[in-house]
Amino acid sequence: MSVAIPNVPARTSRRRGILTSRKGRVGFAILLALIAIAAFAPLIAPHDPNAIDAARILAPPDLAHPFGSDALGRDVLSRVIYAYRVSLGVAVGSTLLAFLFGVPLGLYAGYHGGWVDTLIMRPIDMVLALPALLLAVALIAIIGPGSDVALLAIAVIYLPILARVVRSSTLVVASQTYVEAARARGTPSRRIITRHVLPNAIGPAIVQATILMGFALQIEAALSFLGLGAQPPTSSLGVMLADGRDFLTQAPWIEIFPGVAIAITVLAFNFFGDGLRTRLDPRGVAR
Amino acid sequence: MSPRGRFIVRRLLLAIPVIVVMSVFVFLMIHLVPGDPVQTMLGFRATPHNVATVREQLGLDRPLLAQYLTWAGGLLHGDFGQDFISHAPVSTLLAQRLPVTIELTLLSMTLAVLVGVPLGVRAAARPGAVRHLSEGLVIAGIAIADFWLGIMLVLLFAGIWQVLPPSGYVPLLKDPIQNLRYLALPVVSLAFGETAYILRTTRGAMDEVLGTPYISFLRAKGIRERRIVYRHALRNAAAPIVTVVGIQFGVLLGGAIVIESLFALPGVGRLIVTSIQQRNYVVVQGGVLVVAALFILVTLLTDVLVGWLDPRIEEGAAA
Amino acid sequence: MSDAILTLEHVDVGFDTDDGSVSAVSDVSLSVAAGEIFGLVGESGCGKTTLAMATMGLLPVSATVSGSVRFQGRELVGLPPEDLRRLRGDRISMVFQDPMTSLDPAFPIGEQIAETITAHRDVQRSHARDRALALLADVGIPEPERRYGDAPHRLSGGMRQRVVIATALANEPALMLADEPTTALDVTIQSQILDLLRDLRQRLRTTIVLITHDLGVIAQLCDRVGVMYAGQLVEIATVSEIFRAPRHPYTQALLAALPTQHQEPGSLRVIPGRVPNLIAPPPGCRFASRCPHVMDVCTIVPPLAHESADHLIACWLSEATREAGRPTGAATGGAA
């Protein structure tokens, strides 16, 4: 409502950290824990994920095996921890790859404009005109299945999204007075881009990439579930979900826990991303 | 021509290069396969004679451009090539499978819109319980992967309560009731995340509109709140909501690939996945092409609809 | 004033914000006589718009209003929302500052006037349409029949403000609150709109409360004027009196800051100092920190008192204020 509220000083936060919101800090804390679990999987997993135990086939959860056992009697908790390692690796790797290529493309398109912009953004818009998962599936159809291919496919889906975000924030930054001043001083454009534009335009892309990283786990799981991602003997969360399907009613724990792991990760990345937004993408909040 | 008419024609023309580029990409798929695609397709037990026949059948020994033109020309006549496993025309396969995919995605989107938009409107119009509820729904919708939700629904409705079939399909025209029973779980799994997304979009768009001076002016005019929200605010929030629905249709088409496989629905998505496993590239090409074309069509329709909904487009085009 | 149409007594408006409660309007009392144009002047953020919104019952839920707002003898503070809605747009209407954003961009302008009528009167749609067409003609829109179906963006700013005014007049209200009705417009259009308001007042005898930061507008249009500073009402007088003999130091400073024809180009006189923070405003007169005549007693809120029959002032420099403040004044900084 457009009520003139008199003289309220601009909301200043008393907290100086990068994470101003509680949600963001919660997300960050969960993420740290998840990353630690993935990194120290061998130390954390209570059992050998591949140890077959004929006595424990489809055994329900108990104290020693909190997530139960699968069709070969393997410990589901340990398998989730190891599979999570693979899934998180694909999610982080794909997003970083997309970030690495998408950011410079968006930056150059946005800064130079004109034909450079057209040359870069037209193909990127074409990719965005296709359903993302279909594109990933089509790429895997060509190259063949595998977790590294899934990583690449997710990177291909993400690159245009990140390039677009960087391009639009670059457009705003490039029209700021300090950039024009640098240009007027005759600063070489490469230096302007790296010194002035990049640091000010990259915030929204970091926020976006953080959130995308979480969703990458969902995409990886979907691809692996279809048999298009990680291939046995490598196990990812999606592979686990595919393997456990036939025993769904007898041993639902095989299906429940990998999905919960995905959901928690997606949320943690989302909350963390939202927390970063206040600081890195104030425009997105303000307008 | 009216500015609005010009806007629509311009959108139609913009779709053409997208379709062409996409067809080139799909055409090149088969050529980008590492090694000899025909050998890969037929497996290593295939005789050299067989390989030569299929290669000729696909015209793989001719120059690339000539191949593309022949192939694209065939597409224009509805010729998607031949499935070398069943020897059926790919177009026949697609014609059988496409209605399933369309029914699945359309039902899902309809459900998502019917639940998401009213909840989003109410969450924006009267903060309180509905807003908290919608917040929870949005979070759940973001976190829960559609196919995992599908697995959980199968566990509950087919495994434990046994009220709905776990998988399978009955054509709509054969038995509409059975058809819906088979589609219920796939549709809900696919629609859930979408509902959350549309709810969030609607709520955001409504929040923005409800904060504008013209809404305050409507209140100052003594218009009833109901009318302000549903006639004025929703009408103005419609353009962004429709835009998102269009974009999200692509997400649904992608999700349908997984959901169809999970529920053994004979749609294009499942066709693509099984064909990839069989290295049946001609069918993969046809499937990818059809789904992509469907999405481009939907995008086009939403653009036209948004152009019609948004009064400012007229102004922008005229300027 | 027995023929008062609007009477405000000890009105306080606070907003809850994350940083604390903002005192946007503090202890404002005034009354507007039927048929007059009452000006409310002050810098942006002084609470004049908030006061108007409080009268209309249009403040957001974060706002708390206390005191009394009586319209035609009826208390509006605490009135059920539906009763307030029935008054809005019917007996009391409002014109907003920016005509570019006041109209629903997706609706034809004619319908936006007609719906104001059907919202309050049980009439045929065709009747509402006819009335809307007559109103469009009334406010000087050429070819109303042709314009009726136009979307707002097809009209210029001045034309849109005419439509807004026509909407505000649709049900022949007893009172119209006009919040900076000309501020967003070009200078030439501004005077056209002011002419229109003056003309409408003469023909329709609508009481108008005109909110503005522009003393020029006050001089052109108003009968009486109230001066607000940082949420407090500091002076009320007839327009001629205000310009001839301003009594409150803030009013004096405001008038002194007006650019004149004899002034050297580029030299603008300004009031030194800053508007106080309204989250924790200093006790007493809020102008004290900038006032050249500041005294110890200024930490107590000066009550608004009659200096003469139609000149009220809230300043300890005034004998009338000192008189009014004597019995209870030293008690608190709250309602006097």
Coordinates of C-alpha atoms in Angstrom, one line a residue, chain C:
Chain C
M1 CA -17.6 25.3 14.3
S2 CA -21.1 23.9 14.2
D3 CA -21.3 23.2 10.5
A4 CA -18.1 21.1 10.6
I5 CA -18.3 18.1 8.2
L6 CA -15.1 16.5 9.4
T7 CA -13.7 16.8 12.9
L8 CA -10.4 15.3 14.0
E9 CA -9.6 15.2 17.7
H10 CA -6.3 14.1 19.2
V11 CA -5.6 11.7 16.3
D12 CA -2.4 9.6 16.7
V13 CA -1.2 7.2 14.0
G14 CA 1.7 4.8 14.6
F15 CA 3.2 2.3 12.3
D16 CA 4.8 -0.9 13.6
T17 CA 8.1 -1.4 11.8
D18 CA 11.0 -3.8 12.3
D19 CA 13.0 -1.0 13.8
G20 CA 10.3 0.1 16.2
S21 CA 7.1 2.1 16.2
V22 CA 6.9 5.2 14.0
S23 CA 4.9 8.0 15.2
A24 CA 3.6 9.3 11.9
V25 CA 0.8 11.6 13.2
S26 CA 0.8 12.9 16.7
D27 CA -2.1 14.5 18.5
V28 CA -3.7 16.2 15.5
S29 CA -7.0 18.1 16.0
L30 CA -8.8 20.1 13.3
S31 CA -12.2 20.6 11.8
V32 CA -13.2 21.2 8.2
A33 CA -16.4 23.2 7.5
A34 CA -18.9 22.2 5.0
G35 CA -18.3 23.7 1.6
E36 CA -14.8 25.0 2.2
I37 CA -11.5 24.0 0.6
F38 CA -9.2 23.2 3.5
G39 CA -5.5 22.9 2.7
L40 CA -3.1 20.7 4.5
V41 CA 0.5 21.6 3.9
G42 CA 3.8 20.2 4.9
E43 CA 7.0 18.6 3.7
S44 CA 6.7 15.1 2.3
G45 CA 6.7 12.7 5.1
C46 CA 5.0 15.1 7.6
G47 CA 2.0 12.8 8.0
K48 CA -0.5 14.6 5.8
T49 CA -1.2 11.6 3.5
T50 CA -1.3 9.3 6.5
L51 CA -3.9 11.5 8.0
A52 CA -6.0 11.3 4.9
M53 CA -5.6 7.5 4.7
A54 CA -6.6 7.3 8.4
T55 CA -9.7 9.2 7.7
M56 CA -10.5 6.9 4.8
G57 CA -9.8 3.8 6.9
L58 CA -7.2 2.8 4.3
L59 CA -4.1 2.4 6.5
P60 CA -2.3 -1.0 6.4
V61 CA -2.7 -3.4 9.3
S62 CA 0.6 -2.3 10.7
A63 CA -0.9 1.1 11.6
T64 CA -2.7 1.9 14.8
V65 CA -5.0 4.9 14.9
S66 CA -6.3 6.5 18.1
G67 CA -8.3 9.6 18.8
S68 CA -11.5 10.6 17.1
V69 CA -12.3 11.1 13.4
R70 CA -15.9 12.3 13.1
F71 CA -17.5 12.7 9.7
Q72 CA -21.0 14.3 9.6
G73 CA -21.2 13.6 13.3
R74 CA -20.4 9.9 12.9
E75 CA -17.3 8.4 14.5
L76 CA -15.1 6.7 11.9
V77 CA -12.4 5.3 14.2
G78 CA -13.3 1.7 15.1
L79 CA -16.1 1.6 12.5
P80 CA -16.6 -1.9 11.1
P81 CA -14.7 -2.3 7.7
E82 CA -17.9 -2.9 5.7
D83 CA -19.4 0.4 7.1
L84 CA -16.3 2.2 6.2
R85 CA -16.3 0.7 2.7
R86 CA -19.9 2.0 2.2
L87 CA -18.7 5.5 3.1
R88 CA -15.7 5.4 0.8
G89 CA -16.3 6.5 -2.7
D90 CA -19.8 7.4 -1.7
R91 CA -19.8 10.1 1.0
I92 CA -16.0 10.5 1.2
S93 CA -13.8 10.1 -1.8
M94 CA -10.2 10.5 -2.5
V95 CA -7.9 11.6 -5.3
F96 CA -4.4 10.2 -5.4
Q97 CA -1.2 11.9 -6.2
D98 CA -0.1 10.0 -9.4
P99 CA -2.8 9.7 -12.1
M100 CA -0.4 7.4 -14.0
T101 CA -0.8 4.7 -11.3
S102 CA -4.2 5.4 -9.9
L103 CA -6.2 3.6 -12.6
D104 CA -6.4 -0.1 -13.2
P105 CA -4.4 -0.5 -16.4
A106 CA -6.5 -3.5 -17.5
F107 CA -9.9 -1.8 -17.3
P108 CA -11.6 0.7 -19.6
I109 CA -11.7 4.1 -17.9
G110 CA -15.5 4.4 -18.2
E111 CA -16.0 1.2 -16.4
Q112 CA -13.8 2.3 -13.6
I113 CA -16.1 5.2 -13.0
A114 CA -19.3 3.2 -13.5
E115 CA -18.2 0.5 -11.0
T116 CA -17.8 3.2 -8.4
I117 CA -21.5 3.9 -8.9
T118 CA -22.7 0.3 -9.0
A119 CA -20.6 -0.4 -5.8
H120 CA -22.8 2.0 -3.9
R121 CA -26.1 2.4 -5.7
D122 CA -28.5 -0.2 -6.8
V123 CA -28.8 1.0 -10.4
Q124 CA -28.9 -0.5 -13.9
R125 CA -25.6 -0.9 -15.6
S126 CA -26.8 1.3 -18.4
H127 CA -27.7 4.0 -15.9
A128 CA -24.2 3.8 -14.4
R129 CA -22.8 4.1 -17.8
D130 CA -24.8 7.2 -18.7
R131 CA -23.8 8.8 -15.4
A132 CA -20.1 7.9 -16.1
L133 CA -20.3 9.5 -19.5
A134 CA -21.9 12.7 -18.0
L135 CA -19.1 12.8 -15.4
L136 CA -16.4 12.4 -18.1
A137 CA -17.9 15.3 -19.9
D138 CA -18.1 17.2 -16.6
V139 CA -14.4 17.0 -16.0
G140 CA -13.6 18.1 -19.5
I141 CA -12.8 14.8 -21.3
P142 CA -13.6 15.5 -25.0
E143 CA -15.7 12.9 -26.8
P144 CA -16.7 10.8 -23.7
E145 CA -18.6 8.2 -25.8
R146 CA -15.4 7.4 -27.7
R147 CA -13.1 7.6 -24.6
Y148 CA -15.4 5.4 -22.4
G149 CA -13.8 2.1 -23.6
D150 CA -10.2 3.3 -23.6
A151 CA -7.6 1.7 -21.4
P152 CA -5.9 4.2 -19.1
H153 CA -2.6 4.1 -21.0
R154 CA -4.3 5.7 -24.0
L155 CA -4.8 8.9 -22.0
S156 CA -2.3 11.6 -21.0
G157 CA -1.5 12.2 -17.4
G158 CA -3.7 15.3 -17.2
M159 CA -6.6 13.4 -18.8
R160 CA -6.1 10.5 -16.4
Q161 CA -6.3 12.8 -13.4
R162 CA -9.6 14.2 -14.8
V163 CA -10.8 10.6 -14.9
V164 CA -9.7 10.1 -11.3
I165 CA -11.5 13.2 -10.3
A166 CA -14.6 12.1 -12.2
T167 CA -14.4 8.8 -10.3
A168 CA -14.1 10.6 -7.0
L169 CA -17.2 12.7 -7.8
A170 CA -19.2 9.8 -9.1
N171 CA -21.5 9.5 -6.1
E172 CA -21.6 13.2 -5.3
P173 CA -19.6 12.8 -2.1
A174 CA -19.9 15.3 0.7
L175 CA -16.1 15.3 1.2
M176 CA -13.3 14.8 -1.2
L177 CA -9.7 14.3 0.0
A178 CA -7.3 15.3 -2.8
D179 CA -3.7 14.1 -2.0
E180 CA -1.3 16.2 -4.1
P181 CA -3.6 16.0 -7.1
T182 CA -1.3 18.1 -9.3
T183 CA 2.2 17.2 -8.1
A184 CA 2.8 14.5 -10.7
L185 CA 1.7 16.7 -13.6
D186 CA 3.3 19.3 -15.8
V187 CA 2.9 22.9 -14.8
T188 CA 0.4 23.8 -17.4
I189 CA -1.7 20.7 -16.7
Q190 CA -1.4 21.5 -13.0
S191 CA -3.2 24.8 -13.4
Q192 CA -5.9 23.2 -15.6
I193 CA -6.6 20.6 -12.8
L194 CA -6.7 23.3 -10.2
D195 CA -9.1 25.3 -12.3
L196 CA -11.2 22.1 -12.7
L197 CA -11.3 21.6 -8.9
R198 CA -12.3 25.2 -8.3
D199 CA -15.0 25.0 -10.9
L200 CA -16.3 21.7 -9.5
R201 CA -16.4 23.1 -6.0
Q202 CA -18.4 26.1 -7.1
R203 CA -20.9 23.9 -9.1
L204 CA -21.2 20.9 -6.7
R205 CA -20.4 22.5 -3.3
T206 CA -18.2 19.6 -2.4
T207 CA -16.0 20.1 0.6
I208 CA -12.4 19.5 -0.4
V209 CA -9.4 18.7 1.8
L210 CA -6.4 19.5 -0.4
I211 CA -3.1 17.9 0.7
T212 CA 0.0 19.5 -0.8
H213 CA 3.5 20.5 -0.2
D214 CA 3.1 23.4 -2.5
L215 CA 2.2 26.7 -0.9
G216 CA 1.4 28.1 -4.4
V217 CA -1.4 25.6 -4.8
I218 CA -2.7 26.5 -1.3
A219 CA -2.7 30.2 -2.3
Q220 CA -4.6 29.5 -5.5
L221 CA -7.3 27.3 -4.2
C222 CA -7.8 27.1 -0.5
D223 CA -9.9 28.9 2.1
R224 CA -8.1 27.8 5.2
V225 CA -4.9 25.9 5.7
G226 CA -3.4 23.7 8.3
V227 CA 0.4 23.4 8.5
M228 CA 2.0 20.1 9.6
Y229 CA 5.5 19.3 10.6
A230 CA 6.8 15.9 11.4
G231 CA 3.4 14.5 12.4
Q232 CA 2.3 17.5 14.4
L233 CA -0.2 20.1 13.3
V234 CA 1.5 23.5 14.1
E235 CA -0.8 26.1 12.8
I236 CA -4.3 26.7 11.3
A237 CA -5.4 29.9 9.7
T238 CA -7.2 31.4 6.7
V239 CA -5.0 31.4 3.6
S240 CA -4.7 35.2 3.5
E241 CA -3.7 35.2 7.2
I242 CA -1.1 32.5 6.8
F243 CA 0.6 34.4 4.0
R244 CA 0.2 37.8 5.6
A245 CA 1.1 37.0 9.2
P246 CA 2.4 33.5 9.8
R247 CA 2.8 32.9 13.5
H248 CA 4.5 29.5 14.0
P249 CA 8.3 29.6 13.4
Y250 CA 8.0 26.6 11.1
T251 CA 5.4 28.4 8.9
Q252 CA 7.6 31.5 8.9
A253 CA 10.6 29.5 7.8
L254 CA 8.5 27.7 5.1
L255 CA 7.3 31.0 3.7
A256 CA 10.8 32.5 3.9
A257 CA 12.1 29.5 1.9
L258 CA 9.6 30.2 -1.0
P259 CA 11.5 31.4 -4.1
T260 CA 10.6 34.9 -5.0
Q261 CA 10.9 36.9 -8.2
H262 CA 13.5 39.2 -6.6
Q263 CA 15.7 36.4 -5.6
E264 CA 19.1 35.8 -7.1
P265 CA 19.2 32.8 -9.3
G266 CA 20.6 29.8 -7.7
S267 CA 20.2 31.0 -4.1
L268 CA 17.6 28.9 -2.3
R269 CA 16.9 29.6 1.3
V270 CA 16.6 26.5 3.3
I271 CA 15.6 25.6 6.8
P272 CA 18.7 24.5 8.6
G273 CA 18.7 21.1 10.3
R274 CA 16.9 17.9 9.7
V275 CA 13.4 16.5 10.3
P276 CA 13.7 14.4 13.5
N277 CA 13.6 10.6 13.4
L278 CA 10.0 9.6 14.0
I279 CA 10.8 6.2 15.5
A280 CA 11.9 7.9 18.7
P281 CA 10.9 11.5 18.3
P282 CA 12.1 14.0 20.8
P283 CA 9.5 14.9 23.4
G284 CA 7.6 18.2 22.9
C285 CA 7.6 20.3 19.8
R286 CA 9.2 18.3 17.0
F287 CA 10.4 21.5 15.3
A288 CA 12.4 22.5 18.3
S289 CA 15.7 21.2 17.0
R290 CA 15.5 23.5 14.0
C291 CA 13.7 26.4 15.6
P292 CA 15.6 29.7 16.0
H293 CA 13.4 30.6 19.0
V294 CA 13.8 27.2 20.9
M295 CA 13.3 27.4 24.7
D296 CA 13.4 25.0 27.6
V297 CA 9.6 24.7 27.6
C298 CA 9.7 23.3 24.0
T299 CA 10.3 19.8 25.4
I300 CA 6.6 19.8 26.3
V301 CA 4.1 19.5 23.4
P302 CA 2.6 22.9 22.9
P303 CA -1.2 22.6 22.6
L304 CA -3.0 24.1 19.6
A305 CA -4.8 27.2 20.8
H306 CA -6.9 30.0 19.4
E307 CA -4.8 33.1 18.8
S308 CA -7.9 34.7 17.2
A309 CA -11.2 33.3 16.1
D310 CA -9.8 31.7 13.0
H311 CA -6.1 31.5 13.7
L312 CA -4.8 28.6 15.8
I313 CA -1.2 28.0 16.7
A314 CA 0.8 25.4 18.7
C315 CA 3.9 27.2 19.9
W316 CA 5.0 28.3 23.3
L317 CA 5.9 31.7 21.9
S318 CA 2.1 32.3 21.6
E319 CA 0.2 33.7 24.5
A320 CA -2.8 31.6 23.6
T321 CA -0.8 28.4 23.7
R322 CA 0.8 29.3 27.0
E323 CA -2.7 30.0 28.3
A324 CA -4.1 26.7 27.0
G325 CA -1.0 24.8 28.2
R326 CA -1.0 26.1 31.8
P327 CA -3.5 23.8 33.6
T328 CA -2.4 20.4 32.2
G329 CA 0.4 21.2 29.9
A330 CA 3.3 20.1 32.1
A331 CA 1.8 16.7 32.7
T332 CA 2.9 14.6 29.8
G333 CA 4.0 15.0 26.2
G334 CA 0.9 13.2 25.1
A335 CA -2.5 14.4 24.3
A336 CA -3.0 18.0 25.6

